Coordinates of C-alpha atoms in Angstrom, one line a residue:
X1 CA 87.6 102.1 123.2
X2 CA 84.1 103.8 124.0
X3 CA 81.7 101.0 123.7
X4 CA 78.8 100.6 121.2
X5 CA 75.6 103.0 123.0
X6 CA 72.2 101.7 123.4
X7 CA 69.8 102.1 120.4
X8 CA 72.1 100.9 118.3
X9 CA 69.6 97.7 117.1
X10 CA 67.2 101.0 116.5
X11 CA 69.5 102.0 114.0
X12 CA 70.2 98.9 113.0
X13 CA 66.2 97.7 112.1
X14 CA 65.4 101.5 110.2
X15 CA 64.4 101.2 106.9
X16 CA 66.6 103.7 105.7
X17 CA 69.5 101.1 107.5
X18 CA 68.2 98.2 105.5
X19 CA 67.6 99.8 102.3
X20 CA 71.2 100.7 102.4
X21 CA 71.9 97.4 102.9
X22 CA 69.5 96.0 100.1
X23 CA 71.9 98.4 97.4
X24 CA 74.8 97.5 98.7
X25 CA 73.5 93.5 98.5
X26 CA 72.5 93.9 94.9
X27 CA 75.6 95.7 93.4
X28 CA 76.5 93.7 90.6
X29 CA 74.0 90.9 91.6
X30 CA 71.1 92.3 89.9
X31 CA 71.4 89.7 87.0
X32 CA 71.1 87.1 89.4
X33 CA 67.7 85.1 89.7
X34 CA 67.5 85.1 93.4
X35 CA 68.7 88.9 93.7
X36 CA 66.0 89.5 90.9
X37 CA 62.8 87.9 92.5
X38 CA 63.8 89.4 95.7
X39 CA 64.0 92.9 94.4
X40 CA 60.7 92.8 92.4
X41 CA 58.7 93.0 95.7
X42 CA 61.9 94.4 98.1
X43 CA 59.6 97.6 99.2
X44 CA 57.2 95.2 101.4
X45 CA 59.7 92.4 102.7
X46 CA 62.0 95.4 104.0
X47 CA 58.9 96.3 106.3
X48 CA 58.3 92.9 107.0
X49 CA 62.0 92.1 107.8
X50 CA 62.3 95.4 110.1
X51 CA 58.9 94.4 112.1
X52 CA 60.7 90.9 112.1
X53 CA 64.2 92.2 113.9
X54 CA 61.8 94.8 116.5
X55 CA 59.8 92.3 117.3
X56 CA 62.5 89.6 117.9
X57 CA 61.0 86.8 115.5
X58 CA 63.8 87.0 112.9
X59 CA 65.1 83.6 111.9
X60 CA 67.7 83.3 109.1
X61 CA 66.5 81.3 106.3
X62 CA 68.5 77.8 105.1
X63 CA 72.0 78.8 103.3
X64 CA 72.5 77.5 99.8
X65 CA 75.2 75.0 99.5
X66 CA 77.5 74.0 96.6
X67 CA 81.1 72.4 96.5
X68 CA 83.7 74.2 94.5
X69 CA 87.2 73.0 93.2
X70 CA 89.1 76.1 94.0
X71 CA 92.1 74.1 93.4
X72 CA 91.1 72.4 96.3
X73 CA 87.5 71.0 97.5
X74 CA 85.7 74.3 99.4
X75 CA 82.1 74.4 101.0
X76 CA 80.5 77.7 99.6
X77 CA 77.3 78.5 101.5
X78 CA 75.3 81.4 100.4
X79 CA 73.0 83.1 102.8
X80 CA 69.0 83.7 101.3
X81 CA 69.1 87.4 100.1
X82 CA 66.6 89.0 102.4
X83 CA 69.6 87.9 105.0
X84 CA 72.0 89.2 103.4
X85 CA 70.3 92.9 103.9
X86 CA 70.2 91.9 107.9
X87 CA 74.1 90.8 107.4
X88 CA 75.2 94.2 105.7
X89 CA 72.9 96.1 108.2
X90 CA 74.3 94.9 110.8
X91 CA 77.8 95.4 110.0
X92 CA 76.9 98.9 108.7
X93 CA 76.4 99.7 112.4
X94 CA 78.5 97.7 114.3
X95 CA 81.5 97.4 111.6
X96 CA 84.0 100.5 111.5
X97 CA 83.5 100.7 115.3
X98 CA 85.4 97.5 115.9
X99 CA 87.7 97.3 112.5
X100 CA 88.8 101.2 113.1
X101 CA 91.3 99.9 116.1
X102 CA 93.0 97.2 113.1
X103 CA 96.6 98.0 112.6
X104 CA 98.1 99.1 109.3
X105 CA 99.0 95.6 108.2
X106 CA 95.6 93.8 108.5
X107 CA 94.6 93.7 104.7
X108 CA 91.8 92.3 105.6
X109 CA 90.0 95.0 107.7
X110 CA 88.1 97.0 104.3
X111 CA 89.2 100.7 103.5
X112 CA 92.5 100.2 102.8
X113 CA 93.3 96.2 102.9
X114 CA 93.4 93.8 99.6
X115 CA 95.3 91.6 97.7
X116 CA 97.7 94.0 96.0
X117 CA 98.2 95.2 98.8
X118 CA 99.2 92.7 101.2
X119 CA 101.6 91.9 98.4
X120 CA 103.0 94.8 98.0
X121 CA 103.5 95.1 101.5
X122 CA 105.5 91.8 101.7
X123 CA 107.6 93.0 98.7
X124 CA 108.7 96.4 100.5
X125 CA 109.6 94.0 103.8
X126 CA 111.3 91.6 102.0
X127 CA 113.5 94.1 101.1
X128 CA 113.7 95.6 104.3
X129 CA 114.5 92.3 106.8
X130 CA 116.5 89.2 106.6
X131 CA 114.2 86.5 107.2
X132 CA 110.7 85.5 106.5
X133 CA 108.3 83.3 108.6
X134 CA 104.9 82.6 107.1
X135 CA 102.0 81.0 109.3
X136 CA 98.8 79.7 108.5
X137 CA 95.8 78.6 110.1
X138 CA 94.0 74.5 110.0
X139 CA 90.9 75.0 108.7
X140 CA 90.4 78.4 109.9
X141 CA 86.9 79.8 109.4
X142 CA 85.5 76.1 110.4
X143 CA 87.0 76.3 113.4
X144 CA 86.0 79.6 114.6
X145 CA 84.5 79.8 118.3
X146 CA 81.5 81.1 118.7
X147 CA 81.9 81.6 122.5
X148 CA 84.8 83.2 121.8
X149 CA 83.7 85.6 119.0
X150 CA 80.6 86.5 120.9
X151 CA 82.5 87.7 123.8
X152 CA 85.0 89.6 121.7
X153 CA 81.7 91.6 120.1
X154 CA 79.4 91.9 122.6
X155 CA 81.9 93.5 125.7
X156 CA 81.7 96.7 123.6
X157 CA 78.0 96.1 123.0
X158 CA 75.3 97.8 125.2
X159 CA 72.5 97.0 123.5
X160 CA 71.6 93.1 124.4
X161 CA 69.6 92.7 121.2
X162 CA 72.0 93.4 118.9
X163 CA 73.7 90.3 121.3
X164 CA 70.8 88.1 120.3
X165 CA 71.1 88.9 116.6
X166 CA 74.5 87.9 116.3
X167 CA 73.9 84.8 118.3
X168 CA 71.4 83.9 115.9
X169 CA 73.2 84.5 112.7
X170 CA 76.5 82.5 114.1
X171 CA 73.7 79.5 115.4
X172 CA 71.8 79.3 111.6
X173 CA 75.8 79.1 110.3
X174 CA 76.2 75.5 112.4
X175 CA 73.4 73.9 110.0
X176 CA 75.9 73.8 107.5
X177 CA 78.6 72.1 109.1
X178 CA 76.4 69.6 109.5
X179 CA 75.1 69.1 106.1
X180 CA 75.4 65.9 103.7
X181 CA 78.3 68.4 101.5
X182 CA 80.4 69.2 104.6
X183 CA 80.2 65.8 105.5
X184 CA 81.3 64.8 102.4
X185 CA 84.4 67.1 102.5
X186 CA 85.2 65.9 105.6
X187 CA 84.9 69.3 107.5
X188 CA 85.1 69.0 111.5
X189 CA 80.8 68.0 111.9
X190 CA 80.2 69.7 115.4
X191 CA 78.5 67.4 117.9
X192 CA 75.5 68.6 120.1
X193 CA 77.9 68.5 123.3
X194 CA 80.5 70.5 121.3
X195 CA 81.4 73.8 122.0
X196 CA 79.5 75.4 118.8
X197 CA 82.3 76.7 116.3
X198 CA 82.3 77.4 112.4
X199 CA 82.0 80.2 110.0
X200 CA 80.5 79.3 106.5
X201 CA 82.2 80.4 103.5
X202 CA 80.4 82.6 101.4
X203 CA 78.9 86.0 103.4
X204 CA 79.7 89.6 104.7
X205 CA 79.1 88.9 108.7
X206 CA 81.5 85.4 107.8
X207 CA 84.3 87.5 106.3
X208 CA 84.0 90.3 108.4
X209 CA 84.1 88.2 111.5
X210 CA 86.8 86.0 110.7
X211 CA 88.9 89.3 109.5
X212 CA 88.1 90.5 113.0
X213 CA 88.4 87.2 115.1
X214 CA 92.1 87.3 114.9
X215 CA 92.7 91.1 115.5
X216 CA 94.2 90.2 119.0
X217 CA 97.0 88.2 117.7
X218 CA 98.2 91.4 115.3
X219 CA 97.7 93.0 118.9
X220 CA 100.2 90.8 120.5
X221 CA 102.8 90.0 117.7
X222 CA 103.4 93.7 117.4
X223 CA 102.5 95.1 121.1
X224 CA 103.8 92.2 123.4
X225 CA 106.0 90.2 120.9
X226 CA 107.4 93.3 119.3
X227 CA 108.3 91.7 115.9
X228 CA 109.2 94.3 113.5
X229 CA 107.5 93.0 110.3
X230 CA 104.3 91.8 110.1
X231 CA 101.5 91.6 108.3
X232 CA 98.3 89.4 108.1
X233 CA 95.6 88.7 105.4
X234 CA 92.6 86.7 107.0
X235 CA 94.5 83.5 108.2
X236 CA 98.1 84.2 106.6
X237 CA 100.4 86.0 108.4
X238 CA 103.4 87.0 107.6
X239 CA 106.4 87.7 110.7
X240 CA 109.4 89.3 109.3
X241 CA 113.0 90.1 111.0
X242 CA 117.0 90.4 111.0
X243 CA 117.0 87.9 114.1
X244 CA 116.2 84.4 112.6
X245 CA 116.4 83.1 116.7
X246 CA 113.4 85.8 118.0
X247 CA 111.4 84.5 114.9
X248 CA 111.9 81.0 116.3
X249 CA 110.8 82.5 119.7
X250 CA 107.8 84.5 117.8
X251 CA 106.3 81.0 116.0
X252 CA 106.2 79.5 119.6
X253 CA 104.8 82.7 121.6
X254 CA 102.6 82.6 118.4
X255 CA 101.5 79.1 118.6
X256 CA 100.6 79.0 122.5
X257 CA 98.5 82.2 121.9
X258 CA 96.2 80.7 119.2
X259 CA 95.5 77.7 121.2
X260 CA 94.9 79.3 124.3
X261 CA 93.0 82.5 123.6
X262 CA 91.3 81.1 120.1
X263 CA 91.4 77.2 120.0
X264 CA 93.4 77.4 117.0
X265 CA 96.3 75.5 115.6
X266 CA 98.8 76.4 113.0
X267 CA 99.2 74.8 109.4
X268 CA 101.8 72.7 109.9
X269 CA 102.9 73.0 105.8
X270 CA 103.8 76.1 107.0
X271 CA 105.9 77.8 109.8
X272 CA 109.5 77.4 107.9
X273 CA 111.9 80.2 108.8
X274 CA 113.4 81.2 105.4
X275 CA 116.0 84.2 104.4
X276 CA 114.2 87.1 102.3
X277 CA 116.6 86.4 99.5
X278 CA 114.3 83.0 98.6
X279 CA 111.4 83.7 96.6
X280 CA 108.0 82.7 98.3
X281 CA 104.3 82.5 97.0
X282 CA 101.8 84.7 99.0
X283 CA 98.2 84.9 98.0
X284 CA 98.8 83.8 94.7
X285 CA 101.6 85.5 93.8
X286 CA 105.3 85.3 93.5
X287 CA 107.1 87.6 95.8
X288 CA 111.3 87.9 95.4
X289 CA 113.4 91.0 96.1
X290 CA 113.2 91.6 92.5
X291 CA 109.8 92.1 92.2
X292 CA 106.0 90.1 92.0
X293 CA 104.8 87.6 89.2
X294 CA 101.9 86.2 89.2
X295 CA 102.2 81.9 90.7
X296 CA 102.1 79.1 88.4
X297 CA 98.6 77.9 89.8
X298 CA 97.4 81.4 89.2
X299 CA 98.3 81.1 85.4
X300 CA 97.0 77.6 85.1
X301 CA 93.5 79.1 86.2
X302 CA 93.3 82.4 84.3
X303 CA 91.6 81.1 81.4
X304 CA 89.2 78.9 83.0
X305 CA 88.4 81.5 85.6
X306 CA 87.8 84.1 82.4
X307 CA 86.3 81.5 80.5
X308 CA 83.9 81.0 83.5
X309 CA 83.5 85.2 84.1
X310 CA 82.4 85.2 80.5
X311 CA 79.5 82.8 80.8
X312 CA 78.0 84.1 83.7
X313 CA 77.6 87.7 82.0
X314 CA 79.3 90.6 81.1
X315 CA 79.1 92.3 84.4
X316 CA 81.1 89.3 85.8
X317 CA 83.3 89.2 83.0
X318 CA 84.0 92.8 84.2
X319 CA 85.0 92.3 87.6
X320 CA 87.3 89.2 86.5
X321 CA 89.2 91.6 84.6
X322 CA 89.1 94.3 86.5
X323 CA 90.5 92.0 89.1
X324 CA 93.3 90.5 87.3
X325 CA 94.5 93.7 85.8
X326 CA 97.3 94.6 87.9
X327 CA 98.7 90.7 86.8
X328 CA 98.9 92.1 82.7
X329 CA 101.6 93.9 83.2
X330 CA 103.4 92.1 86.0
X331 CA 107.0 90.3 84.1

């Protein structure tokens, strides 16, 4: 694929590129008092953020950290806003160019991806193949690489400060890790000899990166592995097939490859071969032959998660339901 050309940090530090941005930060945020203090004097700080990125003294501000119960314990770490504009700037130049090459069953690569749609993918194969493998990833985005990642961006990179920005955002990320609250959750606390690794939860360049991170395994399973179901949603895949014995060879060939090419290593709740005809739960849902429900933990937490919409507004209160819609009618 032709690489990224030079000037592109050019277009990334424009005004008209970070303005852009700014929109696209405060969609649906505008309630919000951080989005709201920022906005009432956005016209200057964009000048003052694009002089920043030209002149090369932009440093990422400290993330704020809370602990949700999601059912289980997460670390959600959200970025000041003013980097949240250099985060969606960035991708806005550097994004499609890398997510274009994602195949047809990544639902996590934007235009095209989602929830309902990763489900209803799995439905259609379930129908289609006799057996079902699903993987999933230890603690995925804390144990990202940033080596790694860097060298998977910046080969189709030209432009060196672009480089340096990303290196900077990954580098503000390790702060977190190695806060009192990850601590307290027990999340892997990188050393100063360790190799630095860990996305936080909670912004665009984190999702976007650990959507793209594991493009090269969807590479593999379907180029070199040739399994003839699969898809993926972040750190859930999915491996599907009429030959339970090449699925056993797949979860192996699978395995080796995340440790050696990402550092990685499989949930071990998961990686049970199972025939099609079994019901299984993916993202929240229950997928069998005969059609998709919605899971027991999803039902448990509709009200609350409502209840909580609700509170915070009626623009949240929007998107909850506009989320949970396709479940009103699922039987």
């Amino acid at each position: 694929m032709r690489s990224l050309p030079n000037g592109t940090f050019e277009r990334l530090a424009a005004i008209e590129n970070l303005w852009h941005a700014w929109c696209a930060t405060a969609v649906g945020k505008r309630r919000g008092a951080a989005v709201a203090r920022y906005g009432m004097d956005v016209d200057r700080d964009l000048f003052a953020l694009r002089r920043e990125l030209l002149a090369g003294h932009y440093r990422p501000r400290p993330w704020r950290l809370r602990i949700v119960h999601d059912p289980k314990p997460r670390l959600i770490a959200a970025p000041a806003v003013r980097d949240r504009v250099v985060h969606g700037a960035l991708l806005a130049v550097i994004g499609d160019h890398f997510m274009r090459r994602c195949i047809d069953t990544h639902f996590t690569r934007g235009a095209g991806g989602g929830v309902h749609q990763a489900v209803l993918a799995l439905l259609a194969m379930n129908r289609r193949y006799r057996w079902r493998l699903h993987l999933d990833i230890a603690r995925y985005f804390p144990s990202v690489d940033h080596g790694i990642l860097r060298g998977l961006l910046c080969r189709e990179i030209r432009d060196p400060r672009v480089c340096d920005l990303i290196a900077t955002l990954l580098e503000s990320g390790l702060k977190v890790y190695r806060s009192p609250e990850a601590a307290r959750l027990g999340l892997p606390r990188p050393g100063p000899a360790d190799p630095p690794r860990g996305l936080p939860l909670g912004s665009w360049l984190s999702q976007w990166a650990g959507a793209y991170y594991l493009d090269g395994l969807d590479q593999y399973v379907k180029r070199t592995l040739k399994v003839p179901g699969y898809l993926r949603y972040m750190d859930d895949c999915v491996l599907l097939g009429d030959d339970r014995p090449a699925l056993e060879a797949a979860r192996a060939a699978v395995t080796a490859w995340l440790a050696r090419e990402r550092r990685l290593t499989l949930n071990p709740k998961f990686g049970r071969i199972e025939p099609t005809s079994h019901a299984t739960v993916f993202l929240g849902h229950r997928i069998s032959r005969s059609g998709i429900a919605p899971s027991r933990r999803l039902r448990r937490r509709l009200p609350s998660r409502l209840a909580a919409a609700a509170a915070a507004g009626p623009e949240a209160l929007r998107r909850s339901l506009e989320s949970y819609r396709g479940l009103m009618w699922i039987r």
